[in-house]
Amino acid sequence: MSHAIADQPAVEFGHVEHVDVYFDDLDAFGILHNARYAVLLERALTAYWAERGVSFQGGQRSAPDTFHAVREFSITYRAPIAATGPVAVHFWLEHFGTSSAEYAYRFRSVDGGTVHAEGRRAIVRLDPATLRPTPWTETARAVAATLLRPATTPA
């Protein structure tokens, strides 16, 4: 579930999106299953881009930039998420190239006091007909610019 932009805490760069952890996201030990982090990150990113007009609506892409593939996903777990409810996902772009992008992210407690996990996710925009890399549109570049971490700002 996405929460309104006004509900999100201010950050120096990138964006924080709250996503909900549900009971069926937990493993047999009552902690968030490791594979669910990728899904929750996807939900956070999808909500951000959708609020800016780049989404799927009625089963159709609203923009060609939604056709991309994950090239790499890495995660380091710091502290388990051991409850249902909202978790804060802080994400930003480290790089936005001709046809690729590299996100960095952190899963934090809503109060910001605990880092649960952090990592990176690289994607490549693809041409739907050829499945070959293709350049991002100007629309994507404009949205991506809001997520880029300034080179002088430490992550």
PDB file of N, CA and C in Angstrom, residues 94-153:
ATOM      1  N   GLU A  94      21.646   6.149  -8.049  1.00  0.00           N
ATOM      2  CA  GLU A  94      23.084   6.413  -8.066  1.00  0.00           C
ATOM      3  C   GLU A  94      23.531   6.766  -9.481  1.00  0.00           C
ATOM      4  N   HIS A  95      22.814   6.215 -10.462  1.00  0.00           N
ATOM      5  CA  HIS A  95      23.194   6.398 -11.867  1.00  0.00           C
ATOM      6  C   HIS A  95      21.940   6.263 -12.722  1.00  0.00           C
ATOM      7  N   PHE A  96      21.840   7.106 -13.743  1.00  0.00           N
ATOM      8  CA  PHE A  96      20.770   6.985 -14.729  1.00  0.00           C
ATOM      9  C   PHE A  96      21.410   7.198 -16.092  1.00  0.00           C
ATOM     10  N   GLY A  97      21.643   6.103 -16.791  1.00  0.00           N
ATOM     11  CA  GLY A  97      22.368   6.152 -18.055  1.00  0.00           C
ATOM     12  C   GLY A  97      21.462   6.232 -19.261  1.00  0.00           C
ATOM     13  N   THR A  98      22.000   5.875 -20.399  1.00  0.00           N
ATOM     14  CA  THR A  98      21.246   5.914 -21.645  1.00  0.00           C
ATOM     15  C   THR A  98      20.076   4.934 -21.616  1.00  0.00           C
ATOM     16  N   SER A  99      20.348   3.704 -21.179  1.00  0.00           N
ATOM     17  CA  SER A  99      19.294   2.678 -21.126  1.00  0.00           C
ATOM     18  C   SER A  99      19.277   1.926 -19.797  1.00  0.00           C
ATOM     19  N   SER A 100      20.135   2.305 -18.875  1.00  0.00           N
ATOM     20  CA  SER A 100      20.203   1.594 -17.596  1.00  0.00           C
ATOM     21  C   SER A 100      20.038   2.570 -16.439  1.00  0.00           C
ATOM     22  N   ALA A 101      19.785   2.012 -15.272  1.00  0.00           N
ATOM     23  CA  ALA A 101      19.663   2.806 -14.054  1.00  0.00           C
ATOM     24  C   ALA A 101      20.115   1.951 -12.883  1.00  0.00           C
ATOM     25  N   GLU A 102      20.695   2.604 -11.883  1.00  0.00           N
ATOM     26  CA  GLU A 102      21.117   1.891 -10.682  1.00  0.00           C
ATOM     27  C   GLU A 102      20.534   2.591  -9.460  1.00  0.00           C
ATOM     28  N   TYR A 103      19.660   1.859  -8.776  1.00  0.00           N
ATOM     29  CA  TYR A 103      19.071   2.336  -7.529  1.00  0.00           C
ATOM     30  C   TYR A 103      19.914   1.861  -6.356  1.00  0.00           C
ATOM     31  N   ALA A 104      19.907   2.635  -5.298  1.00  0.00           N
ATOM     32  CA  ALA A 104      20.364   2.189  -3.988  1.00  0.00           C
ATOM     33  C   ALA A 104      19.146   2.331  -3.083  1.00  0.00           C
ATOM     34  N   TYR A 105      19.093   1.542  -2.033  1.00  0.00           N
ATOM     35  CA  TYR A 105      17.919   1.576  -1.166  1.00  0.00           C
ATOM     36  C   TYR A 105      18.267   1.143   0.248  1.00  0.00           C
ATOM     37  N   ARG A 106      17.405   1.548   1.174  1.00  0.00           N
ATOM     38  CA  ARG A 106      17.472   1.114   2.575  1.00  0.00           C
ATOM     39  C   ARG A 106      16.064   0.849   3.074  1.00  0.00           C
ATOM     40  N   PHE A 107      15.894  -0.262   3.738  1.00  0.00           N
ATOM     41  CA  PHE A 107      14.652  -0.531   4.469  1.00  0.00           C
ATOM     42  C   PHE A 107      14.894  -0.071   5.899  1.00  0.00           C
ATOM     43  N   ARG A 108      14.039   0.838   6.374  1.00  0.00           N
ATOM     44  CA  ARG A 108      14.192   1.397   7.719  1.00  0.00           C
ATOM     45  C   ARG A 108      12.888   1.255   8.481  1.00  0.00           C
ATOM     46  N   SER A 109      13.005   1.324   9.794  1.00  0.00           N
ATOM     47  CA  SER A 109      11.800   1.434  10.606  1.00  0.00           C
ATOM     48  C   SER A 109      11.164   2.777  10.269  1.00  0.00           C
ATOM     49  N   VAL A 110       9.867   2.896  10.504  1.00  0.00           N
ATOM     50  CA  VAL A 110       9.163   4.131  10.164  1.00  0.00           C
ATOM     51  C   VAL A 110       9.746   5.324  10.916  1.00  0.00           C
ATOM     52  N   ASP A 111      10.230   5.107  12.138  1.00  0.00           N
ATOM     53  CA  ASP A 111      10.829   6.211  12.893  1.00  0.00           C
ATOM     54  C   ASP A 111      12.258   6.515  12.447  1.00  0.00           C
ATOM     55  N   GLY A 112      12.801   5.706  11.532  1.00  0.00           N
ATOM     56  CA  GLY A 112      14.137   5.933  10.995  1.00  0.00           C
ATOM     57  C   GLY A 112      15.269   5.423  11.863  1.00  0.00           C
ATOM     58  N   GLY A 113      14.952   4.866  13.025  1.00  0.00           N
ATOM     59  CA  GLY A 113      15.983   4.453  13.965  1.00  0.00           C
ATOM     60  C   GLY A 113      16.690   3.149  13.660  1.00  0.00           C
ATOM     61  N   THR A 114      16.068   2.295  12.853  1.00  0.00           N
ATOM     62  CA  THR A 114      16.649   0.981  12.556  1.00  0.00           C
ATOM     63  C   THR A 114      16.786   0.793  11.057  1.00  0.00           C
ATOM     64  N   VAL A 115      17.970   0.400  10.615  1.00  0.00           N
ATOM     65  CA  VAL A 115      18.162  -0.007   9.224  1.00  0.00           C
ATOM     66  C   VAL A 115      18.006  -1.526   9.198  1.00  0.00           C
ATOM     67  N   HIS A 116      16.990  -1.978   8.473  1.00  0.00           N
ATOM     68  CA  HIS A 116      16.726  -3.419   8.385  1.00  0.00           C
ATOM     69  C   HIS A 116      17.544  -4.084   7.279  1.00  0.00           C
ATOM     70  N   ALA A 117      17.703  -3.383   6.168  1.00  0.00           N
ATOM     71  CA  ALA A 117      18.438  -3.944   5.030  1.00  0.00           C
ATOM     72  C   ALA A 117      18.805  -2.805   4.092  1.00  0.00           C
ATOM     73  N   GLU A 118      19.811  -3.057   3.260  1.00  0.00           N
ATOM     74  CA  GLU A 118      20.212  -2.077   2.260  1.00  0.00           C
ATOM     75  C   GLU A 118      20.841  -2.795   1.081  1.00  0.00           C
ATOM     76  N   GLY A 119      20.835  -2.124  -0.054  1.00  0.00           N
ATOM     77  CA  GLY A 119      21.415  -2.759  -1.228  1.00  0.00           C
ATOM     78  C   GLY A 119      21.281  -1.900  -2.460  1.00  0.00           C
ATOM     79  N   ARG A 120      21.333  -2.588  -3.591  1.00  0.00           N
ATOM     80  CA  ARG A 120      21.233  -1.900  -4.877  1.00  0.00           C
ATOM     81  C   ARG A 120      20.451  -2.760  -5.857  1.00  0.00           C
ATOM     82  N   ARG A 121      19.924  -2.083  -6.873  1.00  0.00           N
ATOM     83  CA  ARG A 121      19.120  -2.751  -7.896  1.00  0.00           C
ATOM     84  C   ARG A 121      19.410  -2.054  -9.215  1.00  0.00           C
ATOM     85  N   ALA A 122      19.896  -2.786 -10.185  1.00  0.00           N
ATOM     86  CA  ALA A 122      20.190  -2.235 -11.508  1.00  0.00           C
ATOM     87  C   ALA A 122      19.156  -2.748 -12.496  1.00  0.00           C
ATOM     88  N   ILE A 123      18.691  -1.846 -13.362  1.00  0.00           N
ATOM     89  CA  ILE A 123      17.701  -2.212 -14.373  1.00  0.00           C
ATOM     90  C   ILE A 123      18.158  -1.725 -15.741  1.00  0.00           C
ATOM     91  N   VAL A 124      17.574  -2.319 -16.786  1.00  0.00           N
ATOM     92  CA  VAL A 124      17.842  -1.926 -18.160  1.00  0.00           C
ATOM     93  C   VAL A 124      16.504  -1.777 -18.874  1.00  0.00           C
ATOM     94  N   ARG A 125      16.307  -0.638 -19.518  1.00  0.00           N
ATOM     95  CA  ARG A 125      15.097  -0.445 -20.316  1.00  0.00           C
ATOM     96  C   ARG A 125      15.243  -1.249 -21.597  1.00  0.00           C
ATOM     97  N   LEU A 126      14.180  -1.969 -21.953  1.00  0.00           N
ATOM     98  CA  LEU A 126      14.207  -2.829 -23.134  1.00  0.00           C
ATOM     99  C   LEU A 126      13.183  -2.400 -24.162  1.00  0.00           C
ATOM    100  N   ASP A 127      13.520  -2.640 -25.412  1.00  0.00           N
ATOM    101  CA  ASP A 127      12.564  -2.482 -26.501  1.00  0.00           C
ATOM    102  C   ASP A 127      11.664  -3.716 -26.466  1.00  0.00           C
ATOM    103  N   PRO A 128      10.347  -3.566 -26.373  1.00  0.00           N
ATOM    104  CA  PRO A 128       9.462  -4.734 -26.271  1.00  0.00           C
ATOM    105  C   PRO A 128       9.530  -5.672 -27.473  1.00  0.00           C
ATOM    106  N   ALA A 129       9.834  -5.153 -28.653  1.00  0.00           N
ATOM    107  CA  ALA A 129       9.872  -5.989 -29.857  1.00  0.00           C
ATOM    108  C   ALA A 129      11.160  -6.786 -29.970  1.00  0.00           C
ATOM    109  N   THR A 130      12.294  -6.179 -29.587  1.00  0.00           N
ATOM    110  CA  THR A 130      13.587  -6.835 -29.795  1.00  0.00           C
ATOM    111  C   THR A 130      14.198  -7.383 -28.507  1.00  0.00           C
ATOM    112  N   LEU A 131      13.705  -6.905 -27.366  1.00  0.00           N
ATOM    113  CA  LEU A 131      14.260  -7.239 -26.045  1.00  0.00           C
ATOM    114  C   LEU A 131      15.723  -6.806 -25.916  1.00  0.00           C
ATOM    115  N   ARG A 132      16.084  -5.780 -26.662  1.00  0.00           N
ATOM    116  CA  ARG A 132      17.428  -5.199 -26.603  1.00  0.00           C
ATOM    117  C   ARG A 132      17.344  -3.874 -25.842  1.00  0.00           C
ATOM    118  N   PRO A 133      18.441  -3.457 -25.218  1.00  0.00           N
ATOM    119  CA  PRO A 133      18.434  -2.164 -24.524  1.00  0.00           C
ATOM    120  C   PRO A 133      18.033  -1.028 -25.464  1.00  0.00           C
ATOM    121  N   THR A 134      17.272  -0.101 -24.910  1.00  0.00           N
ATOM    122  CA  THR A 134      16.824   1.065 -25.675  1.00  0.00           C
ATOM    123  C   THR A 134      16.809   2.278 -24.745  1.00  0.00           C
ATOM    124  N   PRO A 135      17.019   3.472 -25.273  1.00  0.00           N
ATOM    125  CA  PRO A 135      17.121   4.655 -24.403  1.00  0.00           C
ATOM    126  C   PRO A 135      15.831   4.991 -23.651  1.00  0.00           C
ATOM    127  N   TRP A 136      16.020   5.564 -22.474  1.00  0.00           N
ATOM    128  CA  TRP A 136      14.900   6.089 -21.685  1.00  0.00           C
ATOM    129  C   TRP A 136      14.301   7.276 -22.423  1.00  0.00           C
ATOM    130  N   THR A 137      13.029   7.531 -22.181  1.00  0.00           N
ATOM    131  CA  THR A 137      12.378   8.701 -22.764  1.00  0.00           C
ATOM    132  C   THR A 137      12.700   9.938 -21.924  1.00  0.00           C
ATOM    133  N   GLU A 138      12.359  11.098 -22.465  1.00  0.00           N
ATOM    134  CA  GLU A 138      12.542  12.347 -21.722  1.00  0.00           C
ATOM    135  C   GLU A 138      11.665  12.359 -20.467  1.00  0.00           C
ATOM    136  N   THR A 139      10.498  11.740 -20.528  1.00  0.00           N
ATOM    137  CA  THR A 139       9.629  11.646 -19.342  1.00  0.00           C
ATOM    138  C   THR A 139      10.352  10.919 -18.220  1.00  0.00           C
ATOM    139  N   ALA A 140      10.946   9.785 -18.537  1.00  0.00           N
ATOM    140  CA  ALA A 140      11.682   9.024 -17.516  1.00  0.00           C
ATOM    141  C   ALA A 140      12.863   9.823 -16.992  1.00  0.00           C
ATOM    142  N   ARG A 141      13.543  10.517 -17.868  1.00  0.00           N
ATOM    143  CA  ARG A 141      14.692  11.322 -17.436  1.00  0.00           C
ATOM    144  C   ARG A 141      14.264  12.419 -16.461  1.00  0.00           C
ATOM    145  N   ALA A 142      13.108  13.017 -16.699  1.00  0.00           N
ATOM    146  CA  ALA A 142      12.612  14.070 -15.808  1.00  0.00           C
ATOM    147  C   ALA A 142      12.274  13.499 -14.432  1.00  0.00           C
ATOM    148  N   VAL A 143      11.621  12.349 -14.397  1.00  0.00           N
ATOM    149  CA  VAL A 143      11.294  11.721 -13.113  1.00  0.00           C
ATOM    150  C   VAL A 143      12.575  11.260 -12.424  1.00  0.00           C
ATOM    151  N   ALA A 144      13.465  10.635 -13.165  1.00  0.00           N
ATOM    152  CA  ALA A 144      14.720  10.134 -12.592  1.00  0.00           C
ATOM    153  C   ALA A 144      15.539  11.256 -11.968  1.00  0.00           C
ATOM    154  N   ALA A 145      15.484  12.425 -12.550  1.00  0.00           N
ATOM    155  CA  ALA A 145      16.255  13.558 -12.023  1.00  0.00           C
ATOM    156  C   ALA A 145      15.862  13.874 -10.583  1.00  0.00           C
ATOM    157  N   THR A 146      14.621  13.584 -10.209  1.00  0.00           N
ATOM    158  CA  THR A 146      14.163  13.840  -8.841  1.00  0.00           C
ATOM    159  C   THR A 146      14.723  12.829  -7.852  1.00  0.00           C
ATOM    160  N   LEU A 147      15.267  11.734  -8.345  1.00  0.00           N
ATOM    161  CA  LEU A 147      15.786  10.669  -7.483  1.00  0.00           C
ATOM    162  C   LEU A 147      17.307  10.605  -7.425  1.00  0.00           C
ATOM    163  N   LEU A 148      17.990  11.320  -8.297  1.00  0.00           N
ATOM    164  CA  LEU A 148      19.450  11.230  -8.343  1.00  0.00           C
ATOM    165  C   LEU A 148      20.084  11.803  -7.072  1.00  0.00           C
ATOM    166  N   ARG A 149      21.012  11.033  -6.528  1.00  0.00           N
ATOM    167  CA  ARG A 149      21.764  11.513  -5.374  1.00  0.00           C
ATOM    168  C   ARG A 149      22.846  12.451  -5.874  1.00  0.00           C
ATOM    169  N   PRO A 150      22.920  13.652  -5.316  1.00  0.00           N
ATOM    170  CA  PRO A 150      24.009  14.555  -5.729  1.00  0.00           C
ATOM    171  C   PRO A 150      25.360  13.911  -5.464  1.00  0.00           C
ATOM    172  N   ALA A 151      26.284  14.113  -6.358  1.00  0.00           N
ATOM    173  CA  ALA A 151      27.609  13.485  -6.247  1.00  0.00           C
ATOM    174  C   ALA A 151      28.322  13.842  -4.949  1.00  0.00           C
ATOM    175  N   THR A 152      28.014  14.981  -4.393  1.00  0.00           N
ATOM    176  CA  THR A 152      28.701  15.420  -3.152  1.00  0.00           C
ATOM    177  C   THR A 152      28.012  14.955  -1.877  1.00  0.00           C
ATOM    178  N   THR A 153      26.873  14.277  -2.004  1.00  0.00           N
ATOM    179  CA  THR A 153      26.124  13.836  -0.823  1.00  0.00           C
ATOM    180  C   THR A 153      26.443  12.374  -0.521  1.00  0.00           C
TER     181      THR A 153
END
